[in-house]
mmCIF file of C-alpha atoms in Angstrom:
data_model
loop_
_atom_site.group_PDB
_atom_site.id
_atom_site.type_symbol
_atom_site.label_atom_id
_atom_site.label_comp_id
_atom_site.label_asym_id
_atom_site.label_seq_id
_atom_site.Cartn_x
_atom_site.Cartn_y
_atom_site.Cartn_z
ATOM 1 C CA UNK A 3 56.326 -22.990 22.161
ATOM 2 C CA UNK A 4 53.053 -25.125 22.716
ATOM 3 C CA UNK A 5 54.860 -28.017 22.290
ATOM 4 C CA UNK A 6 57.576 -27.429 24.700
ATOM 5 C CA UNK A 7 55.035 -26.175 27.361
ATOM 6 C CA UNK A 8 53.083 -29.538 27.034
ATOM 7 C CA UNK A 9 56.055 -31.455 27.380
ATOM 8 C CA UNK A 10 56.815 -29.603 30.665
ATOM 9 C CA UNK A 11 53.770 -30.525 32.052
ATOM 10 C CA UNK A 12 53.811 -33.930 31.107
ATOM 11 C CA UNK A 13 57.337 -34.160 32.947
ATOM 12 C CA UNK A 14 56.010 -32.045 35.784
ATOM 13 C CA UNK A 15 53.076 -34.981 35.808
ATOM 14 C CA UNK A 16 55.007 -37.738 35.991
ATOM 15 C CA UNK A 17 57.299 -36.564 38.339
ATOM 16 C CA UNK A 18 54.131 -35.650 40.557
ATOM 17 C CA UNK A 19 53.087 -39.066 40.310
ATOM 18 C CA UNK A 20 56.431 -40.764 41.442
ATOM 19 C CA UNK A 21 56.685 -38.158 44.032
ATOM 20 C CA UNK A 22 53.505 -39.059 45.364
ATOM 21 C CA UNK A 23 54.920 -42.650 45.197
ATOM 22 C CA UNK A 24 58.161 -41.940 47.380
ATOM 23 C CA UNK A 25 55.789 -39.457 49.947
ATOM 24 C CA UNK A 26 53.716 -43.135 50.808
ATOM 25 C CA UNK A 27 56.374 -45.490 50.211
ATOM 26 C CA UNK A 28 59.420 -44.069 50.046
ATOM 27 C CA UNK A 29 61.514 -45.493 47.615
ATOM 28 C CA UNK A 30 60.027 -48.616 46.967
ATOM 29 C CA UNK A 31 57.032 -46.708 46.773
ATOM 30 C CA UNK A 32 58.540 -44.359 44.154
ATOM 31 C CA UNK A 33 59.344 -47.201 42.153
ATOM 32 C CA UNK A 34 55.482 -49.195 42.701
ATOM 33 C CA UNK A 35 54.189 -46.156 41.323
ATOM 34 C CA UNK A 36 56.532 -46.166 38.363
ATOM 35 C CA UNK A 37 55.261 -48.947 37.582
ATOM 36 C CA UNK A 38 50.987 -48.337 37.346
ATOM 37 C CA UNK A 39 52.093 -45.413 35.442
ATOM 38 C CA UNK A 40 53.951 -47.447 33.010
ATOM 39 C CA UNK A 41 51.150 -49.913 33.019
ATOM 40 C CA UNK A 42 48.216 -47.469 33.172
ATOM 41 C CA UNK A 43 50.110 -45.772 29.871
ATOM 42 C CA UNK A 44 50.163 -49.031 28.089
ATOM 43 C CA UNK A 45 46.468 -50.315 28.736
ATOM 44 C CA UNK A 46 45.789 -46.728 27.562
ATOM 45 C CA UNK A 47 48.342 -46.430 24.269
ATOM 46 C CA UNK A 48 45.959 -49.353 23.218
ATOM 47 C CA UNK A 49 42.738 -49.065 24.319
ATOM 48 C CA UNK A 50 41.151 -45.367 25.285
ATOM 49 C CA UNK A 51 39.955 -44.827 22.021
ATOM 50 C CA UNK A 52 37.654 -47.812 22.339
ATOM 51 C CA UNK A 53 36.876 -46.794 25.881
ATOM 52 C CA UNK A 54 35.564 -43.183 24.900
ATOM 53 C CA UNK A 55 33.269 -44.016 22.026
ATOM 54 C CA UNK A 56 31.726 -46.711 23.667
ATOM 55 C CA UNK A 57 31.199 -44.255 27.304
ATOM 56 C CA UNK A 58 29.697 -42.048 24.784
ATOM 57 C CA UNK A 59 27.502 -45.141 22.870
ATOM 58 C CA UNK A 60 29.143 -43.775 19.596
ATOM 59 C CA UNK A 61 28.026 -45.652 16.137
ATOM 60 C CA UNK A 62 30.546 -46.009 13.012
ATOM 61 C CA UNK A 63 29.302 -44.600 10.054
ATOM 62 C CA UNK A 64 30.037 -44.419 6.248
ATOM 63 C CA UNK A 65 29.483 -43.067 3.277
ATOM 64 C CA UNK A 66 25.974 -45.308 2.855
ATOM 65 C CA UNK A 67 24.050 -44.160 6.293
ATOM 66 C CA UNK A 68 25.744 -40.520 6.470
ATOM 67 C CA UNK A 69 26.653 -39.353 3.240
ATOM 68 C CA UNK A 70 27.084 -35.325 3.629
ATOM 69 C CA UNK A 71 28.834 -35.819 7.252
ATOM 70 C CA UNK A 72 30.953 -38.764 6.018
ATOM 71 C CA UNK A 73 31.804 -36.647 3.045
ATOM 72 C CA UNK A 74 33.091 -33.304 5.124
ATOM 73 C CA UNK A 75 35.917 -35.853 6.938
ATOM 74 C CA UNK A 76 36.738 -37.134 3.896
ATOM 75 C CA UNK A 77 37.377 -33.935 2.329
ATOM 76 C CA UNK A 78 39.208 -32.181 5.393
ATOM 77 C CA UNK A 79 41.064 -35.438 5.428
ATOM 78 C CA UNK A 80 42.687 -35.194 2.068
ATOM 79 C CA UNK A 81 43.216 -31.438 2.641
ATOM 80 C CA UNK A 82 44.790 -31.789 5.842
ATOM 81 C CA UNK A 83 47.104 -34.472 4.467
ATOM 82 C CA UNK A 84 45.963 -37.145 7.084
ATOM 83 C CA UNK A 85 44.472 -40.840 6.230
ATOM 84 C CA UNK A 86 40.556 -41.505 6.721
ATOM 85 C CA UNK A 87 40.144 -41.535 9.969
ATOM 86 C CA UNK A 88 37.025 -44.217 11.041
ATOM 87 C CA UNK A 89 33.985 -41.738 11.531
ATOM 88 C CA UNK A 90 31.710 -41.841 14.623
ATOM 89 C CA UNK A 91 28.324 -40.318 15.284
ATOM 90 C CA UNK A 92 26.482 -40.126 18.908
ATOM 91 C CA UNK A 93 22.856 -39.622 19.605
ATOM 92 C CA UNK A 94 23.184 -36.645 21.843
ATOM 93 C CA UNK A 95 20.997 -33.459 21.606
ATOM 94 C CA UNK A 96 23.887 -31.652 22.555
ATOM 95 C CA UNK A 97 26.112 -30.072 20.119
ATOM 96 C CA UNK A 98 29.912 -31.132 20.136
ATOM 97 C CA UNK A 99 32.168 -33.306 18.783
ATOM 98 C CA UNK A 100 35.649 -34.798 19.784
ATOM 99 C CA UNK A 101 38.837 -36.848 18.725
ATOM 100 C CA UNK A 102 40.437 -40.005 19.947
ATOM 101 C CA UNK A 103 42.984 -42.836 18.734
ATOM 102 C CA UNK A 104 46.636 -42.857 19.117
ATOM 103 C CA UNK A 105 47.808 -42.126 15.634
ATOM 104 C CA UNK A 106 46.654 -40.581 12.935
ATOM 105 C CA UNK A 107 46.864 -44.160 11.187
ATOM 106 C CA UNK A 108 44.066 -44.990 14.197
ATOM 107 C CA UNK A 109 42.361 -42.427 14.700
ATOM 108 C CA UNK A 110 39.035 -41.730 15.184
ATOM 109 C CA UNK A 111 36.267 -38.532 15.073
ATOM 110 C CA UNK A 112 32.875 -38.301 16.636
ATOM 111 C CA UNK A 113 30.331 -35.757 16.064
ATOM 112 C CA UNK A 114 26.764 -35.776 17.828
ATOM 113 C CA UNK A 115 23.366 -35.254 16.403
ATOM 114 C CA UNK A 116 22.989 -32.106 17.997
ATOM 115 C CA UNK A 117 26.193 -30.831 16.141
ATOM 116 C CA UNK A 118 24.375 -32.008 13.386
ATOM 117 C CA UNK A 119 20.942 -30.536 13.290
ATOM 118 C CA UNK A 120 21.989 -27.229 15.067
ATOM 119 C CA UNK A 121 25.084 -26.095 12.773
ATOM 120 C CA UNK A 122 25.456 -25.001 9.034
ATOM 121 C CA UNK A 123 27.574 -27.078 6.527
ATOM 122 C CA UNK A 124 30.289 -24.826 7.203
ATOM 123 C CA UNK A 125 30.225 -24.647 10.782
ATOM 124 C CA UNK A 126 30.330 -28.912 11.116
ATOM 125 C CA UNK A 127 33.145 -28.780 8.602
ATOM 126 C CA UNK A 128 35.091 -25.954 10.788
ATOM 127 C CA UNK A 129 34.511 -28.315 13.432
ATOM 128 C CA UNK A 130 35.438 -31.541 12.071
ATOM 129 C CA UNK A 131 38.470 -29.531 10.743
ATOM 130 C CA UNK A 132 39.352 -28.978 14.660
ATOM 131 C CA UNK A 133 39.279 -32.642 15.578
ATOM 132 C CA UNK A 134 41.598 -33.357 12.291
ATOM 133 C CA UNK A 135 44.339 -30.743 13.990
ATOM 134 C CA UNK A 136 44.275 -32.510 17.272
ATOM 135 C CA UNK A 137 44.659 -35.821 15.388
ATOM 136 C CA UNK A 138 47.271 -33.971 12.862
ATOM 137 C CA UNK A 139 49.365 -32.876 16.645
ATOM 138 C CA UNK A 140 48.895 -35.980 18.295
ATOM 139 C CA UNK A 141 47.157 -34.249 20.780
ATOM 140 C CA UNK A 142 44.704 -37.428 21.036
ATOM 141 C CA UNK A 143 47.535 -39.458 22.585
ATOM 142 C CA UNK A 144 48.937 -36.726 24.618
ATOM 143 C CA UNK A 145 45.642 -36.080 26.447
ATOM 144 C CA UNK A 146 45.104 -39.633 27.124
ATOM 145 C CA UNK A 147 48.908 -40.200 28.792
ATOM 146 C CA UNK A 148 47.833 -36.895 31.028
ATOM 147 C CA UNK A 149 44.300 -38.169 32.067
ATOM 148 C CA UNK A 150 45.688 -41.502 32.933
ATOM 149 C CA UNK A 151 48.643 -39.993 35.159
ATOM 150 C CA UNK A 152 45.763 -38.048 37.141
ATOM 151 C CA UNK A 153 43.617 -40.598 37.411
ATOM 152 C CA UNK A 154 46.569 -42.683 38.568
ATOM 153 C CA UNK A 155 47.675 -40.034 41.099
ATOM 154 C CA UNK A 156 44.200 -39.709 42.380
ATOM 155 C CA UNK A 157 44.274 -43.323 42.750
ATOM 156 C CA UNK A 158 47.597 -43.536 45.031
ATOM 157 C CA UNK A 159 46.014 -40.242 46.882
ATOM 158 C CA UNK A 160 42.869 -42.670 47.964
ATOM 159 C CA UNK A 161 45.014 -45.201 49.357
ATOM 160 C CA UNK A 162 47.492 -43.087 50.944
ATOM 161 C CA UNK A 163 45.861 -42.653 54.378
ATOM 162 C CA UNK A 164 45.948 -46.442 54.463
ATOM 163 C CA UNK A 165 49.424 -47.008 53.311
ATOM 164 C CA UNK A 166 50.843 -44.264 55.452
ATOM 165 C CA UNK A 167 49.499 -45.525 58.688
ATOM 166 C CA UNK A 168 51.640 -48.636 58.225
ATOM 167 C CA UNK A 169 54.506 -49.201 60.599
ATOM 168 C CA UNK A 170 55.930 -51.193 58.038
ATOM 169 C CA UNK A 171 56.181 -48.877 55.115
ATOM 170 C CA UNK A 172 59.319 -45.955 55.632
ATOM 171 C CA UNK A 173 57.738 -42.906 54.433
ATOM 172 C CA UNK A 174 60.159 -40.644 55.903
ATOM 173 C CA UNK A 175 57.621 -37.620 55.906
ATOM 174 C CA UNK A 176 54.978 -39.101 58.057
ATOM 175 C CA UNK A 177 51.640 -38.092 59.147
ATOM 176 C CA UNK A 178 52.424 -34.555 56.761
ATOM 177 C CA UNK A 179 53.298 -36.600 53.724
ATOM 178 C CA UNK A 180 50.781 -38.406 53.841
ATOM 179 C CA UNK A 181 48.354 -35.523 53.692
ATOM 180 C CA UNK A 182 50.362 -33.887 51.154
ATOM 181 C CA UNK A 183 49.714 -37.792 48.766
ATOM 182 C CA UNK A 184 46.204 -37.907 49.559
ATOM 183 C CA UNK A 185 45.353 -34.075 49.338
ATOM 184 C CA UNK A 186 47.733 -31.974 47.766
ATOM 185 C CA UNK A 187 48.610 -34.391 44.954
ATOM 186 C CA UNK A 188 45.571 -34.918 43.074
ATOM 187 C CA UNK A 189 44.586 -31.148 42.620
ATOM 188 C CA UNK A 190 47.741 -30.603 41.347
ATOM 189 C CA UNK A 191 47.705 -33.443 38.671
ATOM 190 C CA UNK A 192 44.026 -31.344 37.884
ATOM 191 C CA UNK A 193 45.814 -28.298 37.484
ATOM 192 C CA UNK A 194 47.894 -30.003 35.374
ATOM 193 C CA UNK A 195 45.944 -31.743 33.107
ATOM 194 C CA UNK A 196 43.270 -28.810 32.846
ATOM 195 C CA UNK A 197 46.361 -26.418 31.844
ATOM 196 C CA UNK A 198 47.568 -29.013 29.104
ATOM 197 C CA UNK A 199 44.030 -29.657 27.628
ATOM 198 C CA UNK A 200 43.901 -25.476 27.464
ATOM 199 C CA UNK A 201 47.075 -25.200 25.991
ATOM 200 C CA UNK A 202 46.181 -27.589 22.897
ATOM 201 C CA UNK A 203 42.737 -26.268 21.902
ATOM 202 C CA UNK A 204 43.990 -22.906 21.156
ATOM 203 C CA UNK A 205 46.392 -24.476 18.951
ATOM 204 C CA UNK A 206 44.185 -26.695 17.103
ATOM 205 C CA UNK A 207 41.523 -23.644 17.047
ATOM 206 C CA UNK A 208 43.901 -22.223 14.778
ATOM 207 C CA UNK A 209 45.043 -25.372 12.766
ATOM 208 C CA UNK A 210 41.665 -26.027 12.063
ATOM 209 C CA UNK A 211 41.150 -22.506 10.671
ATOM 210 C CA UNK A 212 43.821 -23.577 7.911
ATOM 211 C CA UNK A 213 42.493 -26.556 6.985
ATOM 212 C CA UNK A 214 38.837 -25.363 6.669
ATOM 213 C CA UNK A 215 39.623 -22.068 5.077
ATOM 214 C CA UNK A 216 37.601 -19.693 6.856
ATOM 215 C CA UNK A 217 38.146 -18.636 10.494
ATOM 216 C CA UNK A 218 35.085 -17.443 11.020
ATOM 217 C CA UNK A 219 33.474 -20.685 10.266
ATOM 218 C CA UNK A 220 34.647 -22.076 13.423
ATOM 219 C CA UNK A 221 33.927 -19.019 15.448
ATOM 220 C CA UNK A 222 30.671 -19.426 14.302
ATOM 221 C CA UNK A 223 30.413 -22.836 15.546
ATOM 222 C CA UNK A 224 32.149 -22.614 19.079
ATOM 223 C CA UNK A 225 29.712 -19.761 20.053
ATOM 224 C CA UNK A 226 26.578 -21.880 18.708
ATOM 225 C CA UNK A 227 28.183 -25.188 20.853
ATOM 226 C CA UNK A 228 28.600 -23.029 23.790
ATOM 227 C CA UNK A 229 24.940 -22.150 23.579
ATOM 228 C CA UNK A 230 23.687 -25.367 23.262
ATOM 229 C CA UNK A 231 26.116 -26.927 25.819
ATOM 230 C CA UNK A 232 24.723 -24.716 28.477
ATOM 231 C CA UNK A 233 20.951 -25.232 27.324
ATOM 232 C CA UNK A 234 21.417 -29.238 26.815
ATOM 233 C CA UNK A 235 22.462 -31.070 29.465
ATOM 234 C CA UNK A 236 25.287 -34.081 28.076
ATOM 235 C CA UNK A 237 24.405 -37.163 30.933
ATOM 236 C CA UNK A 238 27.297 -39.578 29.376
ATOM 237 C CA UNK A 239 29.968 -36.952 29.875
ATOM 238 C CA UNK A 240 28.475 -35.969 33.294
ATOM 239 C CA UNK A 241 28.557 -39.426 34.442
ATOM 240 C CA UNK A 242 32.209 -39.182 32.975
ATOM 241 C CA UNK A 243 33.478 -36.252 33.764
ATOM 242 C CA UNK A 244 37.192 -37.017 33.335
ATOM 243 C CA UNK A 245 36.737 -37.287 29.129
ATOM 244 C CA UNK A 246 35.253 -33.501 29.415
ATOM 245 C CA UNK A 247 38.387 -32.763 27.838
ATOM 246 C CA UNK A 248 38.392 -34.334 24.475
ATOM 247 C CA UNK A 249 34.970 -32.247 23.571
ATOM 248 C CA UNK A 250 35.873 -29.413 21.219
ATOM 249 C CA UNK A 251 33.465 -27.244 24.132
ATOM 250 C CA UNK A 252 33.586 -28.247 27.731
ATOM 251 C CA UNK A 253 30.069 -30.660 27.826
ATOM 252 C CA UNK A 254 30.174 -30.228 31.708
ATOM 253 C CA UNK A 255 27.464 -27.445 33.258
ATOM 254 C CA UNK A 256 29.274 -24.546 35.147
ATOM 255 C CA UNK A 257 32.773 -25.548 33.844
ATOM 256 C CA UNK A 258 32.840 -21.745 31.709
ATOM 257 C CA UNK A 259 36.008 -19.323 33.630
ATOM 258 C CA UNK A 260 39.078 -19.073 31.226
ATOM 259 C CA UNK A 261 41.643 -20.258 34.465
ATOM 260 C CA UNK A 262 43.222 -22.994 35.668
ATOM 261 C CA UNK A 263 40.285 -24.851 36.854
ATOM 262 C CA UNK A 264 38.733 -24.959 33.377
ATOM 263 C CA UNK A 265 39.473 -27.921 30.568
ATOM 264 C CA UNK A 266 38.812 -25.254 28.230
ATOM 265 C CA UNK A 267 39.794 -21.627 27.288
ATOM 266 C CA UNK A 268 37.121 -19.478 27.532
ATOM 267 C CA UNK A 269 34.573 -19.396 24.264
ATOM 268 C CA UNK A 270 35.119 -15.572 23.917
ATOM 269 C CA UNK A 271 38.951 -15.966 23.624
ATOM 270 C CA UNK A 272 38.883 -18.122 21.422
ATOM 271 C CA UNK A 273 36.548 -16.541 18.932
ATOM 272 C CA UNK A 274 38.628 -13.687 19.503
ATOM 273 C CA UNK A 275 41.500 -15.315 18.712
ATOM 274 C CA UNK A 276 39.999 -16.537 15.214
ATOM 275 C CA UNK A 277 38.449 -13.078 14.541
ATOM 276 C CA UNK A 278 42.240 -11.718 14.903
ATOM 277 C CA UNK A 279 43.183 -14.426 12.152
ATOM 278 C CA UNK A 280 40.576 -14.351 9.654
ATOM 279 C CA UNK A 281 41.210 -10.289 9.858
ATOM 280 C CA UNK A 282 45.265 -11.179 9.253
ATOM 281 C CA UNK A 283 44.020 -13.910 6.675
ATOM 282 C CA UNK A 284 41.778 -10.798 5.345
ATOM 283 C CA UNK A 285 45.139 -8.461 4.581
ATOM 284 C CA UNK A 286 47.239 -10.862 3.467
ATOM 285 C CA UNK A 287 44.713 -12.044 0.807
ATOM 286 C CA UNK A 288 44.620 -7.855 -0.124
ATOM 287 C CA UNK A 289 48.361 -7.647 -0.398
ATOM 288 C CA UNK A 290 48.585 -10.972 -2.234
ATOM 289 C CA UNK A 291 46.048 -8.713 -4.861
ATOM 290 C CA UNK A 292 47.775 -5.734 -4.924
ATOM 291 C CA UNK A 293 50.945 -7.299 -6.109
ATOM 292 C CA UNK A 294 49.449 -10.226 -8.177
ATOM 293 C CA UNK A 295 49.758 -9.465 -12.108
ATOM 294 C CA UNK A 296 46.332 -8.071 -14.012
ATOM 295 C CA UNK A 297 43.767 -11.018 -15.197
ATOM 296 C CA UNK A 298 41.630 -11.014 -18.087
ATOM 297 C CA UNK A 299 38.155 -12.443 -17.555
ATOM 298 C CA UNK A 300 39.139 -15.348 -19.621
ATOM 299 C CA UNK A 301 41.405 -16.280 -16.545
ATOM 300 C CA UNK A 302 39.585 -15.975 -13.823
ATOM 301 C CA UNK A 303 38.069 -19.384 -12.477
ATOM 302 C CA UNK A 304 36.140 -19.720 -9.353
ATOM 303 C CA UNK A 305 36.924 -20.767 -6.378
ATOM 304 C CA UNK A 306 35.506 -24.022 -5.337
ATOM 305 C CA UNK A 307 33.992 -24.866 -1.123
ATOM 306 C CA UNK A 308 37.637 -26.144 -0.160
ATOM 307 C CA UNK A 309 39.902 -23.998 -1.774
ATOM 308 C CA UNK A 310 40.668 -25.953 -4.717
ATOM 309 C CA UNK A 311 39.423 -24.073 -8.319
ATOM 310 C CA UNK A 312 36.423 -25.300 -9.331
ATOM 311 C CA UNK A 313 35.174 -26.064 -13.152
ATOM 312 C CA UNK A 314 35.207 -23.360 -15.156
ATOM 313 C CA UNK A 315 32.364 -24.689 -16.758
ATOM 314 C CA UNK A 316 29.021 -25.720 -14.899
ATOM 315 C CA UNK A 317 28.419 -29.568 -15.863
ATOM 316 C CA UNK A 318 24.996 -31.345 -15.898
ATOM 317 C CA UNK A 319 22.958 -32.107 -13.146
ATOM 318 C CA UNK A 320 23.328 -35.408 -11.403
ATOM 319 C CA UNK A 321 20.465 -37.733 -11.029
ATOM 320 C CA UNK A 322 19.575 -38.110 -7.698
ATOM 321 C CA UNK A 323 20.911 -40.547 -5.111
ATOM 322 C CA UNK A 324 19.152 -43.024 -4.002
ATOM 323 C CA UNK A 325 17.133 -43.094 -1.133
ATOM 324 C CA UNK A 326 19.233 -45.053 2.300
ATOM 325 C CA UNK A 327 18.183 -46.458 5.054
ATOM 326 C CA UNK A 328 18.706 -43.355 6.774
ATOM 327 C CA UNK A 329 17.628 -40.484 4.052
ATOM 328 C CA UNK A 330 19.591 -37.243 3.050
ATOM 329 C CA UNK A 331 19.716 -36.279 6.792
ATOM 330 C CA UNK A 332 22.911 -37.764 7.799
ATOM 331 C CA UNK A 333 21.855 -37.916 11.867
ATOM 332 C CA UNK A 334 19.482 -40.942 11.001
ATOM 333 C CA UNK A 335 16.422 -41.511 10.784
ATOM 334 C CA UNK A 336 13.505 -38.791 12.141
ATOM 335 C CA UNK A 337 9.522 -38.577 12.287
ATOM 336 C CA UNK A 338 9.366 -35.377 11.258
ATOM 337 C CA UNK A 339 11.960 -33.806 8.980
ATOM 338 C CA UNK A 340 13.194 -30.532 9.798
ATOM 339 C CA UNK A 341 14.329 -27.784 7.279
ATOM 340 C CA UNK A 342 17.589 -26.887 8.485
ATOM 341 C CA UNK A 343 20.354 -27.378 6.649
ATOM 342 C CA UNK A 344 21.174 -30.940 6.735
ATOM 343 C CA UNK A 345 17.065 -31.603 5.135
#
């Protein structure tokens, strides 16, 4: 059903945009606009990954300068059946996180420092496991088409007083189509975009559930991201507004109402939404046990942090790593270390 929805938008989109096209040109205006979109679309197939990580200064790590965070992608990777993506981190006090790339063959995931310091090992991995479902539903590339066709819209709307006061152009609609191009247009391709980016998150809300595990975990998170977005102040994505949809929580201040004018469902639903599934999760598990055969201690093995069964049997203790450039703290490096989780 979500996946029919978005593709109704995306044709109510582009047929917007060529609309808009015919309203200042008529039909050689139809077709001019056509044509951006199908140019816009390419630059952006190819290139709005790059574009977003460097808007938000984002840094490529590994498995040298950010072990533990490194490690969680990895992990959700393999579990969510998708390849490495490349691994990004941002120096922004703000908790969040978002996905790019148009593939999951080139994709990418960024997390911020905030994200970082502020959640639990679980919480970052519930998140991470949220950018892996949008990359897993191609959501990535699907968001990027959509921004482009309102930004191109918005675009034709700015020129359309010019282009409609032309004798030489035969919009057929005059004076009234014009307004309709320069006005109308553009707050319906936000309308449109904001209702696609809404549909998707819920989705990927509950893919990511699945491939972390737990529910809760990520319920957890979003209401600890909300906080902090409305206490910490993101500049890059306020001097950007149009990416505010990638973030896993809308970065923007006073963006919050669950309706049409939000990029985001409202943080409430959505926990909701994950409490409802971890408590259908919950009785499954219980019926699964009441129908499972008895076991004998001797069978029993524990469970290990991804779902997998752990070793039966405890083994030694490594040696320890080795210090890196940037210590245990995968975030970088820091004057004073704190004792939160990531210490």
């Amino acid at each position: 059903m979500n996946t029919l929805r978005t593709a109704m938008l995306l044709a109510a989109m582009t047929a917007l945009f060529m609309g808009v096209g015919y309203l200042i040109g008529g039909s050689g205006g139809m077709v001019i606009a056509l044509l951006i979109a199908a140019g816009t679309n390419l630059f952006s197939y190819w290139n709005a990954d790059k574009m977003v990580l460097s808007m938000n200064r984002a840094i490529e790590v590994d498995e040298k300068n950010a072990p533990e965070y490194y490690a969680i992608v990895r992990a959700l990777a393999k579990q969510a059946g998708l390849p490495m993506p490349k691994t990004y981190l941002i120096d922004n006090p703000q908790p969040n996180a978002f996905a790019t790339g148009r593939n999951p063959e080139n994709a990418a995931v960024a997390a911020s420092t905030g994200l970082l310091q502020r959640l639990s090992h679980e919480e970052v991995a519930a998140v991470m496991a949220h950018e892996l479902a949008h990359v897993q539903h191609r959501d990535t590339l699907t968001m990027t088409i959509v921004a482009t066709l309102a930004g191109a819209i918005s675009m034709l709307g700015n020129f359309a007083f010019f282009l409609g006061g032309s004798r030489e152009n035969n919009n057929p609609f005059g004076f009234v189509g014009v307004l309709v191009a320069m006005l109308v247009a553009p707050f319906a391709a936000m309308i449109v975009q904001m209702a696609v980016s809404r549909t998707r998150e819920y989705e990927a809300d509950r893919r990511g559930a699945e491939i972390c595990g737990n529910p809760l975990w990520l319920a957890s998170a979003l209401s600890k991201i909300a906080r902090g977005a409305e206490q910490i102040p993101n500049e890059d994505a306020e001097r950007n507004p149009a990416m505010a949809h990638l973030f896993i929580i809308n970065p923007l201040h006073g963006e919050r109402m669950d309706n049409l004018f939000s990029t985001h469902p409202s943080t409430e639903n959505r926990i909701a939404a994950l409490q409802e599934m971890a408590r259908a999760m919950g009785g499954a598990s219980a019926a699964a046990r009441r129908e499972a055969p008895a076991r004998t201690a001797a069978d029993e093995v524990p469970a290990g942090p991804w779902g997998k069964p752990a070793d039966p049997a405890p083994k030694a203790e490594p040696p320890p790593a080795k210090p890196n450039p940037w210590g245990r703290n995968p975030t970088g490096p820091r004057n004073v270390r704190s004792k939160g989780p990531w210490s």
